[in-house]
Short mmCIF file of C-alpha atoms and ligand atoms in Angstrom, two decimals:
data_model
loop_
_atom_site.label_atom_id
_atom_site.label_comp_id
_atom_site.label_asym_id
_atom_site.label_seq_id
_atom_site.Cartn_x
_atom_site.Cartn_y
_atom_site.Cartn_z
CA MET A 79 -0.02 -0.01 0.00
CA GLN A 80 1.00 3.59 -0.42
CA ILE A 81 0.33 6.77 1.49
CA GLY A 82 1.39 9.74 -0.70
CA HIS A 83 4.90 8.72 -1.72
CA TYR A 84 5.47 6.50 1.31
CA LYS A 85 5.40 2.76 0.26
CA LEU A 86 4.20 0.53 3.04
CA PRO A 87 3.81 -3.24 3.11
CA SER A 88 0.56 -4.74 1.92
CA ASP A 89 -1.70 -5.86 4.79
CA CYS A 90 -0.05 -3.03 6.63
CA LEU A 91 -0.03 -3.28 10.47
CA ALA A 92 -0.59 0.11 12.12
CA LEU A 93 -0.43 1.22 15.73
CA ALA A 94 -3.57 3.25 16.50
CA PRO A 95 -3.15 6.74 17.94
CA MET A 96 -3.89 6.57 21.69
CA ALA A 97 -3.56 9.76 23.78
CA GLY A 98 -1.50 8.95 26.83
CA VAL A 99 -0.20 5.67 25.31
CA THR A 100 1.39 6.04 21.96
CA ASP A 101 4.20 8.29 22.89
CA ARG A 102 7.53 8.24 21.22
CA GLN A 103 8.76 5.37 23.42
CA PHE A 104 5.79 3.16 22.73
CA ARG A 105 5.81 3.93 19.04
CA SER A 106 9.36 2.97 18.74
CA LEU A 107 8.85 -0.29 20.66
CA CYS A 108 5.91 -1.22 18.45
CA ARG A 109 7.91 -0.61 15.36
CA GLN A 110 10.76 -2.73 16.75
CA LEU A 111 8.20 -5.56 17.20
CA GLY A 112 6.62 -5.35 13.77
CA ALA A 113 4.36 -2.35 13.45
CA ASP A 114 4.70 -0.97 9.90
CA TYR A 115 3.04 2.35 10.59
CA VAL A 116 2.56 4.52 13.64
CA VAL A 117 0.55 7.64 14.53
CA THR A 118 1.31 10.00 17.32
CA GLU A 119 -0.97 10.92 20.18
CA MET A 120 -3.37 13.73 19.13
CA LEU A 121 -2.17 17.25 19.35
CA SER A 122 -4.66 20.03 19.81
CA ALA A 123 -4.88 22.46 16.92
CA ASN A 124 -5.63 25.24 19.44
CA PRO A 125 -2.49 27.54 19.23
CA ALA A 126 -3.03 28.49 22.93
CA LEU A 127 -2.29 24.81 23.90
CA ARG A 128 0.85 24.58 21.64
CA ASP A 129 3.35 25.67 24.19
CA THR A 130 2.30 23.45 27.06
CA ARG A 131 4.63 20.81 28.58
CA LYS A 132 2.11 18.14 27.48
CA SER A 133 2.21 19.37 23.83
CA ARG A 134 5.93 19.68 23.81
CA LEU A 135 6.33 16.07 24.97
CA ARG A 136 3.78 14.85 22.45
CA GLU A 137 5.42 16.83 19.59
CA ALA A 138 8.74 15.01 19.98
CA PHE A 139 8.70 13.02 16.76
CA GLU A 140 11.77 14.58 15.25
CA GLY A 141 14.32 11.93 14.19
CA GLU A 142 11.88 9.03 14.31
CA PRO A 143 12.01 6.68 11.33
CA GLU A 144 9.79 7.84 8.53
CA PRO A 145 6.94 7.95 8.12
CA VAL A 146 5.52 9.13 11.38
CA ALA A 147 2.00 10.47 11.12
CA VAL A 148 1.25 13.35 13.46
CA GLN A 149 -2.35 13.51 14.54
CA ILE A 150 -4.06 16.87 15.01
CA ALA A 151 -7.54 17.49 16.56
CA GLY A 152 -9.80 20.56 16.38
CA SER A 153 -12.67 22.03 14.62
CA GLU A 154 -11.53 25.39 13.26
CA PRO A 155 -10.34 24.87 9.64
CA GLN A 156 -7.77 27.62 9.87
CA TRP A 157 -6.41 26.39 13.20
CA LEU A 158 -6.18 22.85 11.85
CA ALA A 159 -4.37 24.14 8.68
CA ASP A 160 -1.92 26.17 10.88
CA ALA A 161 -1.38 23.11 13.06
CA ALA A 162 -0.63 20.96 10.03
CA ARG A 163 1.89 23.55 8.76
CA TYR A 164 3.43 23.84 12.20
CA ASN A 165 3.88 20.10 12.49
CA ALA A 166 5.09 19.68 8.93
CA ASP A 167 7.74 22.35 9.57
CA ARG A 168 8.91 20.35 12.60
CA GLY A 169 9.39 17.15 10.49
CA ALA A 170 6.00 15.38 10.42
CA ALA A 171 5.93 13.06 7.41
CA ILE A 172 2.07 12.83 7.31
CA ILE A 173 -0.66 14.82 9.00
CA ASP A 174 -3.55 12.76 10.37
CA ILE A 175 -6.79 14.48 11.30
CA ASN A 176 -8.77 13.11 14.19
CA MET A 177 -12.46 12.75 13.49
CA GLY A 178 -12.70 9.51 15.41
CA CYS A 179 -12.31 10.41 19.04
CA PRO A 180 -15.58 10.46 21.09
CA ALA A 181 -13.85 11.97 24.24
CA LYS A 182 -15.98 14.73 25.75
CA LYS A 183 -12.91 16.98 26.03
CA VAL A 184 -12.60 16.76 22.26
CA CYS A 185 -16.27 16.46 21.19
CA ASN A 186 -17.61 19.35 23.34
CA LYS A 187 -15.77 21.64 20.96
CA LEU A 188 -17.35 19.88 18.03
CA ALA A 189 -14.14 18.18 17.20
CA GLY A 190 -13.17 14.56 16.97
CA SER A 191 -16.00 12.27 15.88
CA ALA A 192 -18.60 15.08 16.60
CA LEU A 193 -17.59 16.50 13.24
CA LEU A 194 -19.11 13.49 11.43
CA SER A 195 -22.57 15.03 11.84
CA ASP A 196 -21.53 18.02 9.84
CA PRO A 197 -20.18 16.84 6.43
CA HIS A 198 -19.97 20.39 5.14
CA LYS A 199 -17.58 21.25 7.98
CA VAL A 200 -15.65 18.05 7.36
CA SER A 201 -15.08 19.14 3.76
CA GLU A 202 -14.09 22.63 4.79
CA ILE A 203 -11.47 21.24 7.28
CA LEU A 204 -10.10 18.68 4.80
CA ALA A 205 -9.73 21.30 2.03
CA ALA A 206 -7.97 23.70 4.34
CA VAL A 207 -5.55 21.18 5.69
CA VAL A 208 -4.76 19.59 2.33
CA ALA A 209 -4.03 23.03 0.87
CA ALA A 210 -1.86 23.96 3.81
CA VAL A 211 0.83 21.36 3.50
CA ASP A 212 2.65 19.45 0.76
CA ILE A 213 2.87 16.24 2.69
CA PRO A 214 0.16 13.57 2.69
CA VAL A 215 -2.95 14.13 4.84
CA THR A 216 -4.81 11.26 6.26
CA LEU A 217 -8.17 11.00 8.23
CA LYS A 218 -9.33 8.90 11.11
CA ILE A 219 -13.07 8.50 11.46
CA ARG A 220 -15.76 6.37 13.03
CA THR A 221 -18.57 4.88 10.89
CA GLY A 222 -20.86 7.85 11.65
CA PRO A 223 -22.41 10.02 14.48
CA ASP A 224 -24.80 7.14 15.56
CA PRO A 225 -26.17 3.79 14.38
CA GLU A 226 -29.13 5.60 12.54
CA GLN A 227 -26.65 7.76 10.63
CA ARG A 228 -23.77 5.62 9.53
CA ASN A 229 -22.47 8.17 6.98
CA GLY A 230 -18.96 6.79 6.87
CA VAL A 231 -19.20 6.16 3.09
CA LEU A 232 -20.16 9.77 2.44
CA ILE A 233 -17.31 11.08 4.64
CA ALA A 234 -14.86 8.69 2.95
CA ARG A 235 -15.90 10.00 -0.46
CA LEU A 236 -15.54 13.59 0.72
CA ALA A 237 -12.19 12.75 1.98
CA GLU A 238 -11.04 11.20 -1.31
CA GLU A 239 -12.36 14.16 -3.26
CA ALA A 240 -10.49 16.56 -0.91
CA GLY A 241 -7.21 14.77 -1.57
CA VAL A 242 -6.88 12.77 1.58
CA ALA A 243 -4.25 10.05 1.08
CA ALA A 244 -5.55 7.36 3.39
CA LEU A 245 -8.28 6.62 5.89
CA ALA A 246 -8.54 4.76 9.23
CA VAL A 247 -12.02 3.67 10.09
CA HIS A 248 -13.01 2.55 13.65
CA GLY A 249 -16.05 0.26 13.27
CA ARG A 250 -18.18 2.02 15.81
CA THR A 251 -20.25 5.24 15.65
CA ARG A 252 -19.63 8.16 17.93
CA ALA A 253 -22.68 7.33 20.00
CA ASP A 254 -21.40 3.77 20.59
CA LYS A 255 -18.38 5.15 22.44
CA PHE A 256 -16.53 1.94 23.13
CA GLN A 257 -19.68 -0.21 23.82
CA GLY A 258 -20.80 -3.24 21.89
CA ASN A 259 -18.65 -4.80 19.22
CA ALA A 260 -17.02 -3.04 16.27
CA GLU A 261 -18.80 -3.84 12.95
CA TYR A 262 -16.87 -4.22 9.78
CA GLU A 263 -19.70 -3.99 7.12
CA THR A 264 -19.46 -0.23 6.95
CA ILE A 265 -15.69 -0.44 6.63
CA ALA A 266 -16.09 -2.98 3.77
CA GLN A 267 -18.48 -0.55 2.03
CA ILE A 268 -16.03 2.27 2.41
CA CYS A 269 -13.26 0.09 0.98
CA GLN A 270 -15.50 -0.63 -2.06
CA GLN A 271 -16.40 3.04 -2.57
CA VAL A 272 -13.02 4.71 -2.39
CA SER A 273 -9.72 3.97 -4.03
CA ILE A 274 -7.48 5.39 -1.30
CA PRO A 275 -6.06 2.92 1.17
CA VAL A 276 -8.14 2.22 4.26
CA PHE A 277 -7.06 0.86 7.71
CA ALA A 278 -9.80 -1.22 9.41
CA ASN A 279 -9.85 -0.54 13.14
CA GLY A 280 -11.73 -1.75 16.21
CA ASP A 281 -11.48 -4.82 18.47
CA ILE A 282 -8.72 -6.58 16.56
CA GLU A 283 -7.02 -8.60 19.23
CA THR A 284 -5.62 -11.74 17.65
CA PRO A 285 -3.78 -12.77 14.43
CA GLN A 286 -6.89 -14.66 13.20
CA GLN A 287 -9.13 -11.58 13.80
CA ALA A 288 -6.65 -9.51 11.80
CA ARG A 289 -6.80 -11.91 8.91
CA GLU A 290 -10.52 -12.23 9.06
CA VAL A 291 -11.02 -8.39 9.05
CA LEU A 292 -8.56 -7.90 6.20
CA GLN A 293 -10.45 -10.55 4.19
CA PHE A 294 -13.88 -9.37 5.05
CA THR A 295 -13.34 -5.60 4.51
CA GLY A 296 -10.73 -5.64 1.73
CA ALA A 297 -8.85 -3.03 3.72
CA ALA A 298 -5.24 -2.24 2.92
CA GLY A 299 -4.31 -2.68 6.54
CA VAL A 300 -5.39 -3.13 10.10
CA MET A 301 -4.92 -0.60 12.85
CA ILE A 302 -4.48 -1.97 16.40
CA GLY A 303 -5.08 0.04 19.55
CA ARG A 304 -5.90 -1.42 22.93
CA ALA A 305 -4.62 -4.95 22.09
CA ALA A 306 -1.18 -3.54 21.73
CA GLN A 307 -1.28 -2.11 25.27
CA GLY A 308 1.12 -4.29 27.28
CA ASN A 309 1.50 -6.55 24.21
CA PRO A 310 3.64 -4.82 21.55
CA TRP A 311 4.48 -8.37 20.30
CA ILE A 312 1.01 -8.51 18.71
CA PHE A 313 2.43 -6.97 15.52
CA ARG A 314 5.07 -9.59 14.88
CA GLU A 315 2.51 -12.37 15.85
CA ILE A 316 0.02 -10.99 13.30
CA ARG A 317 2.69 -10.65 10.58
CA HIS A 318 3.94 -14.17 11.16
CA PHE A 319 0.40 -15.53 10.97
CA LEU A 320 -0.46 -13.60 7.82
CA ASP A 321 2.75 -14.76 6.19
CA THR A 322 2.78 -18.41 7.24
CA GLY A 323 -0.64 -19.35 8.61
CA ASP A 324 1.20 -20.47 11.81
CA PHE A 325 1.19 -19.06 15.31
CA LEU A 326 4.39 -17.71 16.78
CA PRO A 327 4.92 -19.04 20.35
CA PRO A 328 4.38 -16.28 22.99
CA ALA A 329 7.42 -14.25 23.79
CA PRO A 330 9.60 -15.99 26.47
CA ALA A 331 9.92 -14.45 29.88
CA GLY A 332 13.54 -13.30 29.26
CA GLU A 333 12.45 -11.28 26.29
CA ILE A 334 9.47 -9.82 28.00
CA HIS A 335 11.68 -8.72 30.85
CA ALA A 336 14.29 -7.12 28.54
CA VAL A 337 11.56 -5.26 26.56
CA MET A 338 9.83 -4.01 29.69
CA ARG A 339 13.12 -2.96 31.24
CA GLN A 340 14.20 -0.99 28.20
CA HIS A 341 10.76 0.58 27.89
CA LEU A 342 10.63 1.59 31.59
CA GLN A 343 14.14 3.10 31.43
CA GLU A 344 13.24 5.15 28.36
CA LEU A 345 10.15 6.44 30.07
CA HIS A 346 12.12 7.40 33.24
CA GLU A 347 14.68 9.16 31.02
CA TYR A 348 12.16 11.01 28.88
CA TYR A 349 9.55 12.11 31.40
CA GLY A 350 11.92 12.51 34.38
CA ASP A 351 11.95 10.42 37.55
CA GLU A 352 8.57 11.35 38.99
CA ALA A 353 6.41 11.56 35.85
CA GLY A 354 8.39 8.64 34.21
CA VAL A 355 7.51 6.33 37.16
CA ARG A 356 3.87 7.38 36.93
CA VAL A 357 3.63 6.86 33.10
CA ALA A 358 5.46 3.52 33.50
CA ARG A 359 2.88 2.28 36.08
CA LYS A 360 0.17 2.29 33.37
CA HIS A 361 2.29 0.18 31.07
CA ILE A 362 3.43 -2.14 33.84
CA GLY A 363 -0.23 -2.76 34.68
CA TRP A 364 -0.95 -3.79 31.15
CA TYR A 365 2.12 -5.94 30.68
CA LEU A 366 1.52 -7.91 33.83
CA GLU A 367 -2.35 -7.88 33.80
CA SER A 368 -2.71 -11.50 32.96
CA ARG A 369 0.69 -12.94 33.88
CA PRO A 370 0.38 -15.79 36.40
CA GLY A 371 2.03 -14.91 39.67
CA ALA A 372 2.35 -11.21 38.88
CA GLN A 373 -0.33 -9.91 41.16
CA ASN A 374 1.86 -9.30 44.32
CA TYR A 375 4.61 -7.68 42.28
CA ARG A 376 2.08 -5.71 40.37
CA THR A 377 0.79 -4.11 43.58
CA ALA A 378 4.31 -3.34 44.76
CA LEU A 379 5.31 -2.01 41.32
CA MET A 380 2.33 0.34 41.38
CA GLN A 381 3.54 1.82 44.63
CA ALA A 382 7.21 2.24 43.68
CA GLN A 383 8.13 5.96 43.80
CA GLN A 384 11.64 5.89 42.25
CA PRO A 385 12.91 4.51 38.90
CA GLU A 386 15.49 2.23 40.61
CA GLN A 387 12.81 0.83 42.94
CA GLN A 388 10.55 0.11 39.93
CA LEU A 389 13.24 -1.61 37.90
CA GLY A 390 14.44 -3.60 40.98
CA LEU A 391 10.96 -4.93 41.62
CA LEU A 392 10.58 -5.80 37.99
CA ASP A 393 13.97 -7.69 38.01
CA ASP A 394 12.79 -9.54 41.19
CA PHE A 395 9.60 -10.66 39.49
CA PHE A 396 11.44 -11.97 36.43
CA ALA A 397 14.24 -13.60 38.58
CA GLY A 398 11.55 -15.93 39.82
CA LEU A 399 10.81 -17.20 36.32
CA PRO A 400 12.98 -19.29 34.00
CA ALA A 401 14.15 -16.99 31.13
CA ASP A 402 12.67 -19.29 28.52
CA ALA A 403 9.26 -19.64 30.35
CA GLN A 404 6.51 -18.74 28.01
CA CYS A 405 4.66 -16.70 30.56
CA ALA A 406 3.02 -14.40 27.91
CA THR A 407 -0.68 -14.52 27.70
CA ASP A 408 -1.60 -16.65 24.71
CA GLN A 409 -3.22 -14.14 22.36
CA ASN A 410 -4.19 -16.95 20.06
CA GLU A 411 -6.49 -18.58 22.57
CA HIS A 412 -8.38 -15.72 24.06
CA SER A 413 -8.61 -11.99 24.15
CA PRO A 414 -7.70 -10.43 27.49
CA HIS A 415 -7.08 -7.06 26.09
CA ARG A 416 -10.56 -5.79 25.53
CA ARG A 417 -10.84 -2.85 27.80
CA ALA A 418 -12.67 0.39 27.89
CA ALA A 419 -10.85 3.52 26.84
C1 FMN B 1171 -6.55 5.20 25.68
C2 FMN B 1171 -7.04 5.52 24.34
C3 FMN B 1171 -6.73 6.76 23.75
C4 FMN B 1171 -7.12 7.07 22.44
N1 FMN B 1171 -6.71 8.21 21.89
C5 FMN B 1171 -7.01 8.47 20.61
C6 FMN B 1171 -6.47 9.63 19.97
O1 FMN B 1171 -5.73 10.42 20.49
N2 FMN B 1171 -6.85 9.81 18.63
C7 FMN B 1171 -7.62 8.96 17.92
O2 FMN B 1171 -7.93 9.17 16.73
N3 FMN B 1171 -8.14 7.85 18.53
C8 FMN B 1171 -7.87 7.59 19.84
N4 FMN B 1171 -8.25 6.45 20.43
C9 FMN B 1171 -9.06 5.47 19.63
C10 FMN B 1171 -8.09 4.43 19.01
O3 FMN B 1171 -7.23 5.00 18.12
C11 FMN B 1171 -8.86 3.31 18.28
O4 FMN B 1171 -9.64 3.87 17.29
C12 FMN B 1171 -9.88 2.66 19.20
O5 FMN B 1171 -9.25 2.29 20.50
C13 FMN B 1171 -10.41 1.25 18.61
O6 FMN B 1171 -9.37 0.43 18.26
P1 FMN B 1171 -8.93 -0.80 19.24
O7 FMN B 1171 -10.18 -1.62 19.49
O8 FMN B 1171 -7.95 -1.59 18.48
O9 FMN B 1171 -8.46 -0.27 20.55
C14 FMN B 1171 -7.87 6.11 21.72
C15 FMN B 1171 -8.28 4.89 22.33
C16 FMN B 1171 -7.83 4.65 23.58
C17 FMN B 1171 -8.14 3.26 24.16
#
């Protein structure tokens, strides 16, 4: 598949943008473990929020392997166009526009998925952003505002007309929030109706599901969000299954330890001791969520206040396991990663 001039593998495996999760460290880890394409956490298009510590930390995509898609969110066409230019000037390879997020913080300002109920506004935004930059612009949407108005096909057509280079579609409507199951019929219709590449997104948690969704929708790729939390290995597991039809064995304990250790150290370094330990807690919780015997360590790890303490407890946990133990949750058997946003 291709986004603008960027060539990506067919059956492309993308890491979904997740605010508070897909920071530079997690993006890099997922790439290392097989993600073909990554998107940053969303950045507000509001210029007043540009110079905050949070924005500065989220903007740190310079020097990452190309292409990194930088996601922007907002409702003012001019602000979005300015934000696109600003991020392009700072090295973004692709600009992604968020029209998929149902979060109140975003939707109250008629941004995110709330925009789907105003196709005219969608077109205005897309035209302004595409005209503002000479790098590819992509769009992330849901299937519509609510189950009675699944206008995803219309929005996808408007996007193609406006010059958008690729779409990601989460198979829920805005009103669904994260309830119920994602549906892929609308995504399949979108894939039939537009010729730009589409990523199918929503509830893909196993290699088999990835293959089924690719086959059912005809999408050019799948986008994985929650199932990658605490399980960045999912990308290489899916790729192996798509390529061979066989399942990779779960990552051995020694590898999980090494990956977690490196991830935690990078978080400590990037965010500083206090914030780094806090950000790391969230990831530790996900990594160890369903690992047998992890419960006691998990509680202690959540209470650790210093980086060294956190790393020491992690080492203690893994010291109790043989390095080749396959303690990873078997993603092929069940799906522990379904969780609310
Ligand atoms: C914690 C969290 C944060 C998210 N943040 C964003 C975001 O910043 N931008 C966006 O377009 N979608 C965001 N999403 C939605 C995901 O990109 C994705 O569409 C959704 O989780 C469905 O995919 P999944 O079932 O694979 O998780 C977020 C989801 C979660 C769980």
